[in-house]
PDB file of C-alpha atoms in Angstrom:
ATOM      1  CA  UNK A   1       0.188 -12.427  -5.145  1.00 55.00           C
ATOM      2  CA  UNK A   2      -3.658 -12.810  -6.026  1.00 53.00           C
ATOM      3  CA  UNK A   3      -5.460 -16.101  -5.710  1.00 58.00           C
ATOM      4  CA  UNK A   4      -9.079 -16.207  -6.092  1.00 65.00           C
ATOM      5  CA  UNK A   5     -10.044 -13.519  -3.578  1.00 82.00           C
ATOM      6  CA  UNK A   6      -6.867 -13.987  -1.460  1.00 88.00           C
ATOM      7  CA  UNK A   7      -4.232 -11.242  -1.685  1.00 89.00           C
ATOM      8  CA  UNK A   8      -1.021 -12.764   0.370  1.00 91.00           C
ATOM      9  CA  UNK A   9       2.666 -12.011   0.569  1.00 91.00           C
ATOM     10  CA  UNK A  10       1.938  -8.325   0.382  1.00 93.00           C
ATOM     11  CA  UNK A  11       5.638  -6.629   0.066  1.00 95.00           C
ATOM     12  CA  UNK A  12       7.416  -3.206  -0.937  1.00 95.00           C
ATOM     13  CA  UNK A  13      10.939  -3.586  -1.963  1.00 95.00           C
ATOM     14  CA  UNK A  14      13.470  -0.341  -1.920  1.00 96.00           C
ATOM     15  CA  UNK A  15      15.471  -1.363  -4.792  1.00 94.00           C
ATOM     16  CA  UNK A  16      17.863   1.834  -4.407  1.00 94.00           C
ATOM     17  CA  UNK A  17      21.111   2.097  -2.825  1.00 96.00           C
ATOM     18  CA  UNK A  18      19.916   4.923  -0.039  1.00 96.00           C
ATOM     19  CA  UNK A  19      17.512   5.096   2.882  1.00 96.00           C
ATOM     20  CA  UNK A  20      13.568   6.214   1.499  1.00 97.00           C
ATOM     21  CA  UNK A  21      10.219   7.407   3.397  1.00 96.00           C
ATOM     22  CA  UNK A  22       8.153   5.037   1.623  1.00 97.00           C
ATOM     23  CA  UNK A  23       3.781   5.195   1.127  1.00 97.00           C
ATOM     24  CA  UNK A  24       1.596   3.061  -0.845  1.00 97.00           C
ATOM     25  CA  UNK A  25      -1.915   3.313  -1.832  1.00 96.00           C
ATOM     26  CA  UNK A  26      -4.018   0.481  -2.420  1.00 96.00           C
ATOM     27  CA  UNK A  27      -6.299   0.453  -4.715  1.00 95.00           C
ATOM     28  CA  UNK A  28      -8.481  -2.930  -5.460  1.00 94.00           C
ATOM     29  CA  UNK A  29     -12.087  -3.710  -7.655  1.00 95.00           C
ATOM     30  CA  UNK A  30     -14.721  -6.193  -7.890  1.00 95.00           C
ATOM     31  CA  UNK A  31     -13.944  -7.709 -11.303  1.00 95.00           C
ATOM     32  CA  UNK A  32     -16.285  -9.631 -13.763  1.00 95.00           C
ATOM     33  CA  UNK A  33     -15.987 -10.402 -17.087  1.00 96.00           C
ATOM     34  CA  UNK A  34     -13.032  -7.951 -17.584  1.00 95.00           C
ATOM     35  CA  UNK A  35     -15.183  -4.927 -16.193  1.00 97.00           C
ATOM     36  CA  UNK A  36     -14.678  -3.031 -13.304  1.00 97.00           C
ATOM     37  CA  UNK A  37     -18.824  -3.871 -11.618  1.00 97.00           C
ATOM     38  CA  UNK A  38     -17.930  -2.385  -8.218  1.00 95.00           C
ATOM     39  CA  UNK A  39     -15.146  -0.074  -6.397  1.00 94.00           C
ATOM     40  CA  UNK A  40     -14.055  -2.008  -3.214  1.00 94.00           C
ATOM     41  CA  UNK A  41     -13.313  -0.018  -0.181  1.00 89.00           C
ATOM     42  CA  UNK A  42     -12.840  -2.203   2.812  1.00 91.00           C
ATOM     43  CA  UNK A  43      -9.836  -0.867   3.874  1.00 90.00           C
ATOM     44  CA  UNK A  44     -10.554  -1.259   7.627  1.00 90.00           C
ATOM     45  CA  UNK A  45     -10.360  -5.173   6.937  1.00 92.00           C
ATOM     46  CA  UNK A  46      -6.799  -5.012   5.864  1.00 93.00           C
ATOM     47  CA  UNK A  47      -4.777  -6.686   8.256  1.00 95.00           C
ATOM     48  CA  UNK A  48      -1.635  -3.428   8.437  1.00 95.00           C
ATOM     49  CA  UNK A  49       1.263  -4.420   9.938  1.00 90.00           C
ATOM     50  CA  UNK A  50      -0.047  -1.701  12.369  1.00 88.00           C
ATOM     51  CA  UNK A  51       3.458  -1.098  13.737  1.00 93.00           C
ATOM     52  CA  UNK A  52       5.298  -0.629  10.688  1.00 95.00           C
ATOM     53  CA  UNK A  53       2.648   1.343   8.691  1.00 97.00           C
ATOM     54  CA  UNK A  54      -0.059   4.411   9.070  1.00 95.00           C
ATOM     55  CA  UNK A  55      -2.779   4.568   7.447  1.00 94.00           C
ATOM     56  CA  UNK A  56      -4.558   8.139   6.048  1.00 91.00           C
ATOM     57  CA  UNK A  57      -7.590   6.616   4.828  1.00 85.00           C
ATOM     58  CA  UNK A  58      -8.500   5.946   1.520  1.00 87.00           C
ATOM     59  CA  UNK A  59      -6.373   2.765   1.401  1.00 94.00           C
ATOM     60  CA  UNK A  60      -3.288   4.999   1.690  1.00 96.00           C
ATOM     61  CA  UNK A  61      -0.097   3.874   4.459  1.00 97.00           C
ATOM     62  CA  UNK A  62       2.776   5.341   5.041  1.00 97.00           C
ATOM     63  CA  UNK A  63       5.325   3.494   6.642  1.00 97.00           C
ATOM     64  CA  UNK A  64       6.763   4.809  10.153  1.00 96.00           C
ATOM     65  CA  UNK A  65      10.610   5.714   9.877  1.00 94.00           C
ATOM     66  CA  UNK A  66      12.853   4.957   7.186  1.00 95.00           C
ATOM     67  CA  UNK A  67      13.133   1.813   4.761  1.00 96.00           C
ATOM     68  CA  UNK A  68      16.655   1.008   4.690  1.00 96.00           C
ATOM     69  CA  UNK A  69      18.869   0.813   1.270  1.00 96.00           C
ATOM     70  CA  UNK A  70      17.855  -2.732  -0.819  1.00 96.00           C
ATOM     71  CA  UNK A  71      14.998  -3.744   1.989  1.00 96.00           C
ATOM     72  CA  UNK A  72      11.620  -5.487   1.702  1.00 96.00           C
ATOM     73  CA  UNK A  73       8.915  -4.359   4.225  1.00 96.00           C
ATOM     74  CA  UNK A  74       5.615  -6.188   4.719  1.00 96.00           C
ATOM     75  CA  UNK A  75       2.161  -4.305   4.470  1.00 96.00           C
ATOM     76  CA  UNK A  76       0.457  -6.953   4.961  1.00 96.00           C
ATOM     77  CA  UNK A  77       0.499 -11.411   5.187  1.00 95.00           C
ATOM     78  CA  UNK A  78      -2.782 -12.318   3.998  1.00 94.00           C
ATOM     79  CA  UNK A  79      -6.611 -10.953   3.674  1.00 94.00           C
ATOM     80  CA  UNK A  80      -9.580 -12.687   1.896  1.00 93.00           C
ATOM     81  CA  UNK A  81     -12.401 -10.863   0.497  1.00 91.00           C
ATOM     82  CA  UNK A  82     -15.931 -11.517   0.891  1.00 88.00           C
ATOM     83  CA  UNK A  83     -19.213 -10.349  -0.179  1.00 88.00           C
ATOM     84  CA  UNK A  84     -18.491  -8.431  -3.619  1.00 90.00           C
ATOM     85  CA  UNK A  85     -21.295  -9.152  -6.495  1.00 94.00           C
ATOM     86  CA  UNK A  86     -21.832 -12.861  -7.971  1.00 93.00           C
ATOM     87  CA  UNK A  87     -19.226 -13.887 -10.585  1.00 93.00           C
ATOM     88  CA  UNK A  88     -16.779 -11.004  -9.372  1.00 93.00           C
ATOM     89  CA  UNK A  89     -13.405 -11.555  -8.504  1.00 92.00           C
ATOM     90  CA  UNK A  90     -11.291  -8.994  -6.728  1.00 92.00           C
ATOM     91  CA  UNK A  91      -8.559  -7.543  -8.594  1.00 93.00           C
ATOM     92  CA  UNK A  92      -6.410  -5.348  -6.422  1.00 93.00           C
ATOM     93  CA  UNK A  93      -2.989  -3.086  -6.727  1.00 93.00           C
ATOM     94  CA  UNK A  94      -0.432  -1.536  -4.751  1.00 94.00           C
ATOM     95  CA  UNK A  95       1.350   1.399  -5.641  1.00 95.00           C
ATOM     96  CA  UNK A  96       4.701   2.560  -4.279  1.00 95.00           C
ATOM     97  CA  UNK A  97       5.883   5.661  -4.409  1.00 95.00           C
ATOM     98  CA  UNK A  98       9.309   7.004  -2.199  1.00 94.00           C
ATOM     99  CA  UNK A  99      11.440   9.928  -1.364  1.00 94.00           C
ATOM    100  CA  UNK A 100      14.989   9.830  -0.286  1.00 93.00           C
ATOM    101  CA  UNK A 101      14.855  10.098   3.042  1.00 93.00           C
ATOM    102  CA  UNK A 102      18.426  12.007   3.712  1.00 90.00           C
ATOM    103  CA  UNK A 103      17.906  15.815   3.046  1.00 86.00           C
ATOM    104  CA  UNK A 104      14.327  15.997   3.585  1.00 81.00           C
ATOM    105  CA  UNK A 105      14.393  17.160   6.887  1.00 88.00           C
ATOM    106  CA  UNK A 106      11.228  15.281   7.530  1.00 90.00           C
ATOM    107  CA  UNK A 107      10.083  13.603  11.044  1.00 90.00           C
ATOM    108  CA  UNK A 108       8.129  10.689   9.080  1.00 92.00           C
ATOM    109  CA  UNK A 109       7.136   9.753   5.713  1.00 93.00           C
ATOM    110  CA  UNK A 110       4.111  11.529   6.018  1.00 91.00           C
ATOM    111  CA  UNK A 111       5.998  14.991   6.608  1.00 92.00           C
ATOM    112  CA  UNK A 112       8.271  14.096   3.993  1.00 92.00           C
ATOM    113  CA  UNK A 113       5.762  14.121   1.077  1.00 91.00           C
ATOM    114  CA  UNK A 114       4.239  16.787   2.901  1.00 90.00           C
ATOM    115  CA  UNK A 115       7.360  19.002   2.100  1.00 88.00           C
ATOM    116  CA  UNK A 116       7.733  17.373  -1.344  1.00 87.00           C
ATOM    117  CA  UNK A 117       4.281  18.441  -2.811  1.00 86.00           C
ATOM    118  CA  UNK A 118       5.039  22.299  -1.158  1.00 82.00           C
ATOM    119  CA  UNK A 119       8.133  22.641  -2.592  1.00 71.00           C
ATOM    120  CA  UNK A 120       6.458  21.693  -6.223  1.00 62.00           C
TER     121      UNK A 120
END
């Protein structure tokens, strides 16, 4: 949810009916008049739930252990942005991706798309 610059409520849902390693990237912009005017990169302001998630820079987390069948995990309650270029608004997006986690043979979510990309 995205009010002004104020990104709240920030949640990942496993919809499926098994346990997944679950990552997301975030990827936000300073907005004005419909055009992308500057790439926003302030990652190290995100407030991470820093015990649920690891982060591998570039705005991307992966979430330590597994997220259970049909469960929402926070990334993060609430950050405001500040600074950005006059008249811009900050548009920003988070993009889930998951593996199933049984099978993998993976210690973490990291190793799991680790093994996913090699065996590709």
């Amino acid at each position: 949810e995205m009010a002004g610059n104020t990104k709240k409520n920030v949640n990942v849902h496993n919809t499926s009916n098994i346990p997944v390693y679950m990552r997301v990237a975030v990827v936000a912009n300073w907005v004005k008049d419909g055009k992308i005017v500057q790439a926003w990169n302030s990652y190290d302001a995100l407030p991470i739930e820093s015990t649920k998630w690891t982060g591998s820079g570039n705005g991307v987390y992966y979430y330590n252990g597994t997220v259970p069948a049909n469960t929402t995990v926070t990334l993060f309650n609430s950050y405001t942005a500040t600074g950005g270029p006059e008249g811009a608004h900050l548009e920003m997006d988070i993009i889930a991706q998951v593996i199933q986690a049984e099978g993998m043979g993976a210690t973490s979510a990291q190793d799991a798309f680790n093994k996913a990309a090699q065996s590709n």
